[in-house]
Short mmCIF file of C-alpha atoms and ligand atoms in Angstrom, two decimals:
data_model
loop_
_atom_site.label_atom_id
_atom_site.label_comp_id
_atom_site.label_asym_id
_atom_site.label_seq_id
_atom_site.Cartn_x
_atom_site.Cartn_y
_atom_site.Cartn_z
CA MET A 14 9.59 -70.35 17.18
CA THR A 15 9.86 -71.41 13.28
CA SER A 16 8.81 -68.74 11.39
CA TRP A 17 6.80 -69.85 8.14
CA GLY A 18 9.47 -68.92 5.72
CA SER A 19 12.07 -70.80 7.66
CA SER A 20 14.02 -74.64 8.17
CA PRO A 21 13.80 -76.36 11.18
CA ASP A 22 15.86 -75.52 14.14
CA GLU A 23 18.96 -77.97 14.39
CA SER A 24 19.96 -77.01 17.67
CA THR A 25 16.84 -78.01 18.76
CA MET A 26 16.03 -80.87 17.22
CA PRO A 27 13.51 -83.28 18.86
CA ALA A 28 13.84 -87.24 19.76
CA ALA A 29 11.64 -89.82 17.78
CA ARG A 30 7.32 -90.02 18.13
CA LEU A 31 4.65 -92.12 16.87
CA VAL A 32 1.71 -91.05 16.95
CA GLY A 33 -1.60 -92.74 16.20
CA SER A 34 -5.15 -93.74 16.21
CA ALA A 35 -6.30 -96.53 18.53
CA ASN A 36 -6.18 -98.72 15.82
CA ALA A 37 -3.14 -98.30 14.38
CA ALA A 38 -1.75 -100.02 17.94
CA VAL A 39 -0.82 -103.23 15.26
CA GLY A 40 1.61 -101.28 13.94
CA MET A 41 3.01 -99.44 15.55
CA ALA A 42 6.05 -101.93 17.19
CA ALA A 43 7.46 -101.68 13.60
CA GLY A 44 7.22 -98.45 13.25
CA VAL A 45 9.05 -97.86 16.10
CA GLU A 46 11.75 -100.04 15.55
CA ILE A 47 12.54 -97.82 12.36
CA LEU A 48 12.29 -94.99 14.22
CA ARG A 49 14.40 -96.64 16.94
CA GLN A 50 17.55 -97.68 14.12
CA GLY A 51 17.60 -93.92 13.82
CA GLY A 52 14.55 -94.45 10.37
CA SER A 53 12.87 -91.64 8.58
CA ALA A 54 9.65 -90.69 9.42
CA LEU A 55 8.23 -91.37 6.04
CA ASP A 56 9.56 -94.95 6.36
CA ALA A 57 7.93 -95.18 10.68
CA VAL A 58 4.23 -94.15 8.98
CA GLU A 59 4.57 -95.87 5.87
CA ALA A 60 5.60 -99.54 7.81
CA ALA A 61 2.80 -99.07 10.47
CA THR A 62 0.08 -98.10 8.25
CA ARG A 63 1.13 -101.68 5.92
CA LEU A 64 0.34 -103.69 8.89
CA VAL A 65 -2.75 -102.10 9.56
CA GLU A 66 -4.18 -102.39 6.21
CA ASP A 67 -2.76 -106.25 6.81
CA ASN A 68 -5.17 -106.49 9.25
CA PRO A 69 -8.04 -108.61 7.95
CA ASP A 70 -10.42 -108.15 11.93
CA ASP A 71 -10.20 -104.33 11.36
CA HIS A 72 -12.51 -103.60 8.83
CA THR A 73 -12.24 -99.78 8.75
CA VAL A 74 -8.90 -100.07 6.55
CA GLY A 75 -7.05 -101.95 3.79
CA TYR A 76 -7.54 -106.01 3.56
CA GLY A 77 -11.48 -106.40 5.28
CA GLY A 78 -12.52 -103.32 4.76
CA TYR A 79 -16.52 -103.06 4.73
CA PRO A 80 -17.49 -102.12 1.00
CA ASN A 81 -19.98 -100.06 -0.81
CA LEU A 82 -23.22 -99.85 -1.62
CA LEU A 83 -22.02 -102.66 -4.26
CA GLY A 84 -20.48 -104.75 -1.90
CA GLU A 85 -17.31 -103.59 -3.52
CA VAL A 86 -14.58 -102.35 -1.32
CA GLU A 87 -12.91 -99.04 -2.62
CA LEU A 88 -9.32 -97.75 -0.43
CA ASP A 89 -8.50 -94.25 -0.11
CA ALA A 90 -5.26 -93.39 1.36
CA SER A 91 -2.56 -90.27 1.33
CA ILE A 92 1.22 -90.20 3.18
CA MET A 93 3.26 -86.54 3.30
CA ASP A 94 6.68 -85.89 3.85
CA GLY A 95 6.25 -82.05 5.81
CA THR A 96 10.12 -81.59 5.46
CA SER A 97 9.64 -81.33 1.98
CA ARG A 98 5.90 -81.39 1.76
CA ARG A 99 5.43 -83.34 -1.39
CA CYS A 100 2.46 -85.87 -0.72
CA GLY A 101 0.56 -88.52 -2.32
CA ALA A 102 -2.73 -89.66 -2.90
CA VAL A 103 -4.66 -92.50 -3.46
CA GLY A 104 -9.32 -92.71 -3.98
CA SER A 105 -11.36 -95.66 -4.87
CA LEU A 106 -8.78 -98.09 -5.48
CA ARG A 107 -9.61 -101.67 -5.78
CA GLY A 108 -8.02 -104.80 -5.29
CA TYR A 109 -4.57 -103.95 -3.78
CA ARG A 110 -4.51 -104.02 -0.04
CA ALA A 111 -2.06 -101.79 0.56
CA ALA A 112 -3.15 -98.31 -0.50
CA ILE A 113 -0.32 -96.47 1.41
CA THR A 114 2.32 -98.03 -0.83
CA VAL A 115 0.57 -96.61 -3.54
CA ALA A 116 -0.40 -93.17 -2.38
CA ARG A 117 3.64 -93.44 -1.25
CA ALA A 118 4.29 -94.07 -5.07
CA VAL A 119 2.18 -91.50 -6.74
CA MET A 120 4.58 -88.80 -4.58
CA GLU A 121 7.83 -90.32 -5.65
CA ARG A 122 7.47 -91.34 -9.13
CA LEU A 123 4.45 -89.29 -10.31
CA PRO A 124 4.12 -85.63 -11.39
CA HIS A 125 1.31 -85.94 -9.13
CA VAL A 126 -0.86 -85.51 -5.55
CA LEU A 127 -3.69 -87.60 -6.11
CA VAL A 128 -4.72 -90.36 -8.28
CA VAL A 129 -8.48 -92.55 -7.77
CA GLY A 130 -10.09 -95.52 -9.56
CA ASP A 131 -8.16 -97.79 -12.32
CA GLY A 132 -5.05 -94.98 -12.78
CA ALA A 133 -4.38 -96.08 -8.87
CA ALA A 134 -4.79 -99.87 -9.59
CA ARG A 135 -2.53 -99.65 -12.64
CA LEU A 136 0.36 -98.09 -10.61
CA ALA A 137 -0.09 -100.48 -7.69
CA THR A 138 0.59 -103.11 -10.66
CA GLU A 139 3.41 -101.35 -11.73
CA ILE A 140 5.49 -101.25 -8.51
CA GLY A 141 4.59 -104.56 -8.30
CA LEU A 142 1.56 -105.04 -5.65
CA VAL A 143 -0.66 -108.02 -5.69
CA GLU A 144 -4.14 -107.96 -6.83
CA GLU A 145 -6.68 -109.77 -5.16
CA ASP A 146 -10.02 -109.69 -3.63
CA LEU A 147 -10.02 -107.82 -0.28
CA LEU A 148 -14.02 -108.56 0.56
CA THR A 149 -13.37 -110.67 3.21
CA PRO A 150 -16.26 -113.50 3.89
CA ALA A 151 -17.11 -112.11 7.38
CA ALA A 152 -16.62 -107.84 6.32
CA ALA A 153 -19.51 -109.66 3.32
CA GLU A 154 -21.66 -110.89 6.04
CA LEU A 155 -21.60 -107.85 7.94
CA TRP A 156 -22.20 -106.02 5.07
CA GLN A 157 -25.02 -107.76 3.73
CA LYS A 158 -26.46 -107.33 7.17
CA GLY A 159 -26.21 -103.78 7.69
CA LEU A 160 -27.78 -102.98 4.20
CA ASN A 161 -30.85 -105.61 4.84
CA ALA A 162 -30.93 -103.85 8.01
CA LYS A 163 -31.00 -99.97 6.87
CA THR A 164 -32.76 -100.27 3.72
CA GLY A 165 -34.77 -103.27 3.96
CA THR A 166 -33.88 -104.97 0.84
CA GLY A 167 -31.54 -107.83 -0.05
CA GLY A 168 -29.00 -105.75 -1.58
CA ALA A 169 -28.32 -102.23 -3.51
CA ASP A 170 -29.07 -104.33 -7.15
CA GLU A 171 -32.47 -104.88 -5.91
CA ALA A 172 -33.04 -101.55 -4.96
CA GLY A 173 -31.27 -99.97 -8.28
CA MET A 174 -31.79 -96.57 -7.00
CA LEU A 175 -27.89 -96.23 -5.40
CA SER A 176 -28.12 -92.42 -4.43
CA TRP A 177 -31.73 -92.99 -2.60
CA MET A 178 -29.96 -96.02 -0.25
CA ALA A 179 -26.94 -93.74 -0.50
CA ASN A 180 -28.64 -91.43 1.96
CA ILE A 181 -30.18 -94.56 3.78
CA ALA A 182 -27.51 -96.45 4.53
CA THR A 183 -24.64 -94.20 4.79
CA ASP A 184 -25.90 -91.99 7.39
CA PRO A 185 -23.02 -90.71 9.94
CA GLU A 186 -23.16 -92.61 12.52
CA ARG A 187 -22.08 -95.26 10.58
CA ALA A 188 -18.54 -93.79 9.38
CA PRO A 189 -16.40 -96.66 10.51
CA GLY A 190 -12.56 -95.63 11.22
CA THR A 191 -9.59 -94.32 9.61
CA VAL A 192 -5.83 -95.02 10.65
CA ASN A 193 -3.91 -92.07 11.17
CA VAL A 194 -0.37 -92.46 12.20
CA LEU A 195 2.09 -89.37 12.96
CA GLY A 196 5.68 -89.63 12.98
CA LEU A 197 8.74 -87.55 13.36
CA ASP A 198 12.02 -88.70 12.93
CA ARG A 199 15.49 -87.55 14.65
CA ALA A 200 16.44 -85.40 11.95
CA GLY A 201 13.09 -83.41 12.86
CA ASN A 202 11.32 -84.82 9.62
CA ILE A 203 7.80 -85.11 10.52
CA ALA A 204 5.20 -87.52 7.99
CA SER A 205 1.81 -88.80 7.67
CA ALA A 206 0.18 -91.45 6.48
CA VAL A 207 -3.79 -92.09 6.98
CA SER A 208 -5.70 -94.84 5.17
CA THR A 209 -9.22 -95.93 5.23
CA SER A 210 -11.89 -98.41 3.30
CA GLY A 211 -14.30 -94.93 3.96
CA TRP A 212 -17.94 -95.10 4.77
CA ALA A 213 -18.91 -98.36 4.72
CA TRP A 214 -21.78 -98.73 2.00
CA LYS A 215 -21.23 -95.79 0.36
CA TYR A 216 -21.77 -94.54 -3.42
CA PRO A 217 -19.32 -96.07 -5.52
CA GLY A 218 -16.63 -93.86 -6.21
CA ARG A 219 -16.60 -91.68 -3.40
CA LEU A 220 -14.17 -90.18 -1.98
CA GLY A 221 -13.59 -89.37 2.03
CA ASP A 222 -11.39 -86.58 3.45
CA THR A 223 -8.24 -89.46 3.62
CA PRO A 224 -7.06 -88.60 0.40
CA VAL A 225 -7.53 -85.09 0.65
CA ILE A 226 -4.46 -83.38 1.27
CA GLY A 227 -5.25 -80.51 4.31
CA ALA A 228 -8.59 -82.50 4.90
CA GLY A 229 -7.48 -85.80 6.15
CA ALA A 230 -3.98 -85.51 7.17
CA TYR A 231 -1.30 -82.46 6.50
CA ALA A 232 2.45 -82.83 7.85
CA ASP A 233 5.02 -79.46 7.84
CA SER A 234 8.08 -80.60 9.64
CA ARG A 235 8.57 -77.00 11.01
CA PHE A 236 5.21 -76.64 12.65
CA GLY A 237 3.63 -80.22 12.90
CA ALA A 238 0.87 -82.41 11.44
CA ALA A 239 -2.49 -83.09 11.73
CA ALA A 240 -4.64 -86.36 10.69
CA CYS A 241 -8.91 -87.04 10.71
CA THR A 242 -11.27 -89.81 11.41
CA GLY A 243 -14.50 -89.52 11.30
CA TRP A 244 -17.44 -88.00 8.83
CA GLY A 245 -14.38 -87.01 6.45
CA GLU A 246 -17.37 -84.74 4.18
CA LEU A 247 -17.06 -82.77 7.31
CA ALA A 248 -13.44 -82.76 7.46
CA ILE A 249 -13.38 -81.80 3.42
CA ARG A 250 -15.57 -78.80 4.16
CA ALA A 251 -13.77 -77.49 7.30
CA GLY A 252 -10.40 -77.93 5.97
CA THR A 253 -9.73 -79.52 9.38
CA ALA A 254 -5.95 -81.42 9.56
CA ARG A 255 -4.41 -78.28 6.75
CA MET A 256 -6.67 -76.05 9.82
CA ILE A 257 -4.76 -77.13 12.67
CA VAL A 258 -0.91 -76.82 11.47
CA ALA A 259 -1.77 -73.16 10.30
CA ALA A 260 -2.77 -72.27 13.79
CA VAL A 261 0.34 -73.95 15.23
CA ALA A 262 2.05 -72.33 12.36
CA MET A 263 0.55 -68.82 14.04
CA GLY A 264 1.35 -70.07 17.86
CA ALA A 265 -1.58 -71.51 18.99
CA THR A 266 -0.69 -74.78 21.30
CA LEU A 267 -2.39 -78.37 19.88
CA LEU A 268 -5.17 -78.12 22.34
CA GLU A 269 -5.85 -74.89 21.17
CA ALA A 270 -5.36 -75.82 17.42
CA GLY A 271 -7.48 -78.69 18.26
CA ARG A 272 -10.46 -77.07 20.18
CA ALA A 273 -10.52 -74.80 17.67
CA ALA A 274 -10.99 -77.48 14.55
CA LEU A 275 -13.48 -79.27 16.57
CA LEU A 276 -15.40 -76.58 17.30
CA ASP A 277 -15.01 -75.61 14.16
CA VAL A 278 -16.02 -78.85 12.69
CA GLY A 279 -19.53 -78.69 15.22
CA SER A 280 -20.57 -75.31 13.77
CA LEU A 281 -21.05 -76.86 10.43
CA ASP A 282 -24.74 -77.51 8.88
CA THR A 283 -25.13 -81.30 9.55
CA GLY A 284 -29.16 -81.55 9.08
CA GLY A 285 -29.13 -82.84 12.91
CA HIS A 286 -26.91 -85.38 12.70
CA PRO A 287 -24.13 -85.99 15.09
CA PRO A 288 -20.99 -84.06 13.75
CA THR A 289 -18.75 -87.23 14.66
CA MET A 290 -14.99 -86.03 14.26
CA SER A 291 -11.50 -87.39 16.08
CA VAL A 292 -8.28 -86.01 15.38
CA VAL A 293 -4.43 -86.52 16.23
CA THR A 294 -1.99 -83.94 16.42
CA LEU A 295 1.81 -83.37 16.85
CA ALA A 296 4.15 -80.51 17.23
CA ALA A 297 7.70 -80.33 15.93
CA ASP A 298 9.05 -80.02 19.28
CA GLY A 299 7.75 -83.59 20.05
CA THR A 300 4.45 -83.03 22.00
CA HIS A 301 1.51 -84.50 20.89
CA LEU A 302 -2.63 -84.69 21.51
CA ALA A 303 -6.07 -85.87 20.12
CA PHE A 304 -9.02 -84.92 20.09
CA SER A 305 -12.51 -86.23 19.85
CA ASN A 306 -16.41 -84.92 20.00
CA GLU A 307 -16.82 -88.28 21.17
CA THR A 308 -16.61 -89.41 24.78
CA GLY A 309 -14.57 -92.46 25.56
CA LYS A 310 -11.76 -92.03 22.64
CA ARG A 311 -7.93 -93.36 22.80
CA TYR A 312 -5.04 -92.67 20.50
CA VAL A 313 -1.72 -94.66 21.21
CA PHE A 314 1.68 -92.76 21.34
CA TRP A 315 5.37 -93.87 21.15
CA GLU A 316 8.45 -91.58 22.81
CA ASP A 317 11.71 -92.02 22.45
CA GLY A 318 13.36 -93.59 24.97
CA MET A 319 9.45 -95.66 25.74
CA ALA A 320 10.21 -99.53 25.98
CA SER A 321 7.10 -99.67 23.75
CA PHE A 322 4.17 -97.28 22.80
CA ASP A 323 1.41 -96.47 25.35
CA ASP A 324 -2.37 -95.09 24.57
CA ALA A 325 -4.09 -92.54 25.91
CA ALA A 326 -7.70 -90.73 26.20
CA ARG A 327 -8.47 -88.22 23.59
CA GLU A 328 -9.13 -84.88 24.85
CA HIS A 329 -12.80 -84.49 24.39
CA ILE A 330 -14.30 -81.28 22.65
CA ALA A 331 -17.93 -80.90 22.64
N1 LIG B 22 -13.31 -90.19 7.40
C1 LIG B 22 -13.43 -91.42 6.88
C2 LIG B 22 -13.88 -91.48 5.74
O1 LIG B 22 -14.96 -90.45 5.90
C3 LIG B 22 -14.12 -92.72 7.66
C4 LIG B 22 -14.11 -92.51 9.16
O2 LIG B 22 -12.65 -92.48 9.15
O3 LIG B 22 -14.63 -92.74 9.76
O4 LIG B 22 -14.15 -92.04 4.30
#
């Protein structure tokens, strides 16, 4: 087994892999093509995630994402290179759909890991991304209806007290989703990419687990990677993604590591709300598994040699 202080063993380099949450399906073919051509895991996970961010029908990520209480779409994303363990993240990014590419720019162009708000938007401009309104009419309508149904008001500005509204409108069952993509290239490099518009109707400026390295995602080419969807505050409190990779480093199987992490999340005090959490995992030997404490959840995967990606049931851990 690779130990904490060592580099990957080149004699046992695995074939490429790409693993994602079910909503990554729209981006899988692009990521697979990069890995098939011998490209890097980092490029593959970014490319796959970009296509999910472009998808207006996915109201949990990028363009067309659900907005915060004020009707503003704020994006969170992070990317990690498991070989150098350099990483970059953005939070509360407004006006640019490609949050994952801005996160990569944080990693590659700045001496920082996490940049939020106006600074993240400024960096997006510097790398030539086009500013646009991310709130689509479909997402705006669903947002308004949901807000009315939850709060009995016509909108956030009628109520004034946003902190009061945040507790009513953003109940944990409404956490909408995130895209997770984990890749392993033929050189043995592992990378993670995660992107989300966060919790629908969240308090402005709220960051979830997605931009918090070690909570929403973590990658280490010696051992593996993990990424989360679900109630982000819980993944932050439990350090979920890092916990899984650390468990694998200590010798746990993915099944043991994922199970321990979900049981740990389930032990948090959530005030009676279901501790909604799902994770995808990928080990350095190319094995992969996904977990959820909700039933009926699936994930997508591609293994070197497969003509196309496939999907499979997640392990249910209750
Ligand atoms: N984890 C995301 C967040 O808390 C939302 C989700 O995946 O459902 O922002």
